[in-house]
Short mmCIF file of C-alpha atoms in Angstrom, two decimals:
data_model
loop_
_atom_site.label_atom_id
_atom_site.label_comp_id
_atom_site.label_asym_id
_atom_site.label_seq_id
_atom_site.Cartn_x
_atom_site.Cartn_y
_atom_site.Cartn_z
CA ALA A 1076 3.73 27.16 18.46
CA GLN A 1077 1.18 24.23 18.65
CA THR A 1078 -0.90 23.83 21.62
CA VAL A 1079 -3.74 20.69 21.83
CA THR A 1080 -6.30 20.82 24.08
CA GLN A 1081 -8.93 18.23 25.77
CA SER A 1082 -11.52 20.11 28.07
CA GLN A 1083 -12.92 17.39 29.76
CA PRO A 1084 -10.80 15.92 32.59
CA GLU A 1085 -12.29 13.27 33.18
CA MET A 1086 -15.81 10.80 32.11
CA SER A 1087 -17.40 8.31 33.25
CA VAL A 1088 -20.09 5.43 31.34
CA GLN A 1089 -21.46 2.28 31.33
CA GLU A 1090 -20.29 -0.54 29.72
CA ALA A 1091 -21.22 -1.03 25.65
CA GLU A 1092 -22.03 2.57 25.95
CA THR A 1093 -20.00 4.99 23.12
CA VAL A 1094 -18.61 8.12 24.43
CA THR A 1095 -16.56 10.80 22.64
CA LEU A 1096 -13.01 12.28 23.65
CA SER A 1097 -12.65 16.03 22.68
CA CYS A 1098 -9.83 17.67 20.87
CA THR A 1099 -8.82 21.06 19.66
CA TYR A 1100 -5.41 21.74 18.59
CA ASP A 1101 -4.40 25.72 17.22
CA THR A 1102 -1.61 25.45 14.28
CA SER A 1103 -0.65 27.78 11.81
CA GLU A 1104 0.88 24.79 9.43
CA ASN A 1105 -1.22 22.42 6.95
CA ASN A 1106 0.69 19.23 7.00
CA TYR A 1107 0.67 17.37 10.17
CA TYR A 1108 -0.36 14.22 11.99
CA LEU A 1109 -2.49 13.57 15.00
CA PHE A 1110 -2.88 10.74 16.70
CA TRP A 1111 -4.90 9.58 20.10
CA TYR A 1112 -2.63 7.47 22.55
CA LYS A 1113 -4.34 5.07 25.68
CA GLN A 1114 -2.49 4.97 28.90
CA PRO A 1115 -3.76 2.07 30.69
CA PRO A 1116 -2.83 1.68 34.39
CA SER A 1117 -0.03 -0.43 33.49
CA ARG A 1118 1.09 3.42 32.37
CA GLN A 1119 2.67 1.40 28.71
CA MET A 1120 1.05 4.45 26.21
CA ILE A 1121 -0.13 2.79 23.25
CA LEU A 1122 -1.27 4.14 19.84
CA VAL A 1123 -5.25 3.94 19.42
CA ILE A 1124 -5.62 5.90 16.08
CA ARG A 1125 -3.84 8.01 13.92
CA GLN A 1126 -4.83 10.77 11.24
CA GLU A 1127 -2.91 12.76 8.44
CA ALA A 1128 -4.16 15.96 7.94
CA TYR A 1129 -4.39 15.63 4.38
CA LYS A 1130 -7.08 12.84 4.38
CA GLN A 1131 -10.12 14.06 4.12
CA GLN A 1132 -11.36 10.62 5.16
CA ASN A 1133 -11.97 9.98 9.03
CA ALA A 1134 -9.50 6.91 10.54
CA THR A 1135 -10.98 4.36 11.52
CA GLU A 1136 -10.13 1.19 13.83
CA ASN A 1137 -12.34 -1.55 14.76
CA ARG A 1138 -14.30 0.25 17.59
CA PHE A 1139 -12.24 3.48 17.47
CA SER A 1140 -12.97 5.96 15.21
CA VAL A 1141 -12.17 10.04 14.89
CA ASN A 1142 -14.13 12.80 13.52
CA PHE A 1143 -11.52 15.25 12.16
CA GLN A 1144 -12.33 18.42 11.42
CA LYS A 1145 -9.76 20.35 10.26
CA ALA A 1146 -11.33 23.72 9.33
CA ALA A 1147 -12.72 23.40 12.79
CA LYS A 1148 -9.31 21.83 14.16
CA SER A 1149 -11.21 19.77 16.09
CA PHE A 1150 -9.95 15.87 16.50
CA SER A 1151 -12.34 13.64 18.36
CA LEU A 1152 -12.21 9.85 19.16
CA LYS A 1153 -15.43 7.53 19.38
CA ILE A 1154 -15.15 4.58 21.29
CA SER A 1155 -18.63 2.10 20.48
CA ASP A 1156 -19.41 -0.33 22.59
CA SER A 1157 -17.12 0.26 25.71
CA GLN A 1158 -15.37 -2.70 27.26
CA LEU A 1159 -14.02 -2.20 30.85
CA GLY A 1160 -10.58 -2.89 29.59
CA ASP A 1161 -11.02 1.20 27.66
CA THR A 1162 -10.32 1.75 31.38
CA ALA A 1163 -7.79 4.78 30.72
CA MET A 1164 -5.98 8.01 30.45
CA TYR A 1165 -6.49 8.61 26.74
CA PHE A 1166 -4.36 11.46 25.77
CA CYS A 1167 -4.27 13.73 22.25
CA ALA A 1168 -1.65 14.38 20.10
CA PHE A 1169 0.23 16.73 17.06
CA THR A 1170 3.06 16.75 14.85
CA SER A 1171 4.27 18.71 11.96
CA TYR A 1172 4.72 16.68 9.01
CA SER A 1173 8.33 17.12 8.67
CA GLY A 1174 9.34 14.84 6.14
CA GLY A 1175 11.68 13.08 8.99
CA GLY A 1176 9.22 12.43 11.59
CA ALA A 1177 12.00 13.58 14.04
CA ASP A 1178 9.75 16.01 15.46
CA GLY A 1179 8.15 15.63 19.00
CA LEU A 1180 4.68 15.27 20.17
CA THR A 1181 2.22 18.26 21.64
CA PHE A 1182 -0.15 16.60 23.76
CA GLY A 1183 -2.85 17.90 25.53
CA LYS A 1184 -3.39 17.13 29.05
CA GLY A 1185 -5.56 13.80 28.77
CA THR A 1186 -9.09 12.80 29.89
CA HIS A 1187 -9.15 10.12 32.78
CA LEU A 1188 -12.07 7.35 30.66
CA ILE A 1189 -14.15 5.60 33.30
CA ILE A 1190 -16.33 2.44 32.22
CA GLN A 1191 -18.51 1.28 34.53
CA PRO A 1192 -19.83 -2.37 34.63
CA ASP B 1217 6.95 -5.75 17.71
CA VAL B 1218 9.08 -2.63 18.53
CA LYS B 1219 10.13 -2.66 21.82
CA VAL B 1220 11.74 0.01 24.14
CA THR B 1221 12.62 -0.67 27.35
CA GLN B 1222 13.88 1.72 30.55
CA SER B 1223 16.60 1.05 33.12
CA SER B 1224 14.25 1.02 35.57
CA ARG B 1225 10.40 1.48 36.64
CA TYR B 1226 10.74 3.16 39.93
CA LEU B 1227 13.77 5.33 41.45
CA VAL B 1228 14.64 7.20 44.41
CA LYS B 1229 17.08 9.72 44.29
CA ARG B 1230 18.58 12.60 46.60
CA THR B 1231 18.99 15.99 45.91
CA GLY B 1232 21.96 16.86 44.14
CA GLU B 1233 22.75 13.56 42.87
CA LYS B 1234 23.30 12.62 38.99
CA VAL B 1235 20.57 10.78 37.48
CA PHE B 1236 20.77 8.88 34.92
CA LEU B 1237 17.64 7.20 32.60
CA GLU B 1238 18.10 4.65 30.04
CA CYS B 1239 16.61 3.88 27.02
CA VAL B 1240 17.03 1.02 23.95
CA GLN B 1241 15.01 0.21 21.71
CA ASP B 1242 15.59 -2.72 19.08
CA MET B 1243 14.05 -1.81 15.65
CA ASP B 1244 17.03 0.33 14.47
CA HIS B 1245 14.55 3.89 14.81
CA GLU B 1246 16.61 7.30 13.77
CA ASN B 1247 14.39 8.86 15.81
CA MET B 1248 14.62 9.35 19.67
CA PHE B 1249 12.58 10.95 22.63
CA TRP B 1250 12.26 11.45 25.59
CA TYR B 1251 9.64 13.11 27.56
CA ARG B 1252 8.16 13.73 31.26
CA GLN B 1253 4.50 13.58 32.52
CA ASP B 1254 3.13 15.14 35.00
CA PRO B 1255 -0.98 15.06 36.33
CA GLY B 1256 -2.97 17.93 35.06
CA LEU B 1257 -0.15 18.86 32.65
CA GLY B 1258 0.06 15.64 29.88
CA LEU B 1259 3.25 14.91 28.60
CA ARG B 1260 5.73 17.44 27.41
CA LEU B 1261 9.09 17.09 25.24
CA ILE B 1262 12.60 17.76 26.78
CA TYR B 1263 14.90 16.58 24.33
CA PHE B 1264 15.18 14.45 21.01
CA SER B 1265 17.69 12.89 18.67
CA TYR B 1266 17.46 12.17 14.83
CA ASP B 1267 20.90 10.68 14.82
CA VAL B 1268 23.67 9.48 16.95
CA LYS B 1269 26.25 12.01 18.41
CA MET B 1270 22.20 14.40 17.64
CA LYS B 1271 20.13 16.33 19.87
CA GLU B 1272 17.75 19.00 19.69
CA LYS B 1273 16.02 20.75 22.69
CA GLY B 1274 12.30 20.30 23.35
CA ASP B 1275 9.99 22.22 25.44
CA ILE B 1276 11.11 21.75 28.70
CA PRO B 1277 15.50 21.21 27.93
CA GLU B 1278 16.29 23.26 31.61
CA GLY B 1279 17.86 20.95 33.77
CA TYR B 1280 18.16 18.51 31.53
CA SER B 1281 21.12 16.89 29.12
CA VAL B 1282 21.01 13.69 26.44
CA SER B 1283 23.81 11.52 25.31
CA ARG B 1284 23.10 9.61 21.70
CA GLU B 1285 26.56 7.35 21.79
CA LYS B 1286 24.67 4.79 19.48
CA LYS B 1287 21.00 4.72 17.44
CA GLU B 1288 19.54 1.77 19.81
CA ARG B 1289 20.05 4.33 23.11
CA PHE B 1290 18.90 7.24 23.97
CA SER B 1291 19.88 8.76 27.84
CA LEU B 1292 18.41 11.62 29.83
CA ILE B 1293 21.31 12.97 32.36
CA LEU B 1294 19.84 15.05 35.14
CA GLU B 1295 22.95 16.66 36.01
CA SER B 1296 21.83 17.86 39.55
CA ALA B 1297 18.30 15.84 40.50
CA SER B 1298 16.25 18.91 42.11
CA THR B 1299 12.69 17.80 43.73
CA ASN B 1300 10.92 19.83 40.98
CA GLN B 1301 12.04 17.01 38.86
CA THR B 1302 10.29 14.51 40.79
CA SER B 1303 8.00 13.18 37.70
CA MET B 1304 7.59 10.36 35.31
CA TYR B 1305 9.68 10.06 32.49
CA LEU B 1306 8.44 8.75 29.49
CA CYS B 1307 11.33 7.59 26.35
CA ALA B 1308 9.90 7.08 23.51
CA SER B 1309 11.29 5.88 19.08
CA SER B 1310 10.16 6.29 15.55
CA LEU B 1311 11.30 5.37 12.42
CA LEU B 1312 12.48 7.78 10.16
CA THR B 1313 11.60 7.02 6.89
CA SER B 1314 7.75 5.48 7.73
CA GLY B 1315 6.07 8.11 6.50
CA LYS B 1316 4.24 8.13 9.93
CA ASN B 1317 5.86 9.74 12.27
CA GLU B 1318 4.37 7.17 15.10
CA GLN B 1319 6.15 6.82 18.06
CA TYR B 1320 6.82 4.01 20.63
CA PHE B 1321 6.93 4.25 24.28
CA GLY B 1322 9.06 2.50 26.77
CA PRO B 1323 7.25 1.97 30.00
CA GLY B 1324 8.36 4.30 31.84
CA THR B 1325 10.66 5.69 34.80
CA ARG B 1326 8.70 6.90 37.87
CA LEU B 1327 11.52 9.04 39.19
CA THR B 1328 10.98 10.95 42.86
CA VAL B 1329 14.29 12.95 43.96
CA THR B 1330 14.13 13.73 47.91
#
């Protein structure tokens, strides 16, 4: 069974600062996907970024980037130039590569990120 | 854009009642999922389905069942609601052949069992 660990229950930074959210996972599989989801107060889960385990290059989406260290089983999220709208719960998630995409996600417990004005 | 809708945002039920949570997606996705979200526990997978009439147990299926009679609709059923099933329930869907394994979530149903 896979496990996902987010060791920071809550973080608070000033607007425009850079913040890094940590995530580690445990799996015996070699092919898998990792995700960061954002859940703002509206409760709508939004996909932030996705990383395929077979890709060495770290994924980037605008102000969001990841540091994927496969050997260390680490998958951190960096948010640059943080904005008030980034305030949300952030969840790290894992799914194995089944080819069919029918596997559920295994989530970490989440990090509550607060961006202070 | 993918749209996943859930029948209720808030629901209050009594202990012992049979509860139906409905989820509908409009993008012809083969895979559908039900999760529950509890503070400090993250999201946990209850059941999922990869085709009509097919279902698979997730990590915490006890006390729940599901129904998928049509491709776009996936229902979560609490046969006899209990107070420990008070939670946020999230439905998600994904495309079988996308190769991306990305799941799209509904807005959630906050269920309170009294």
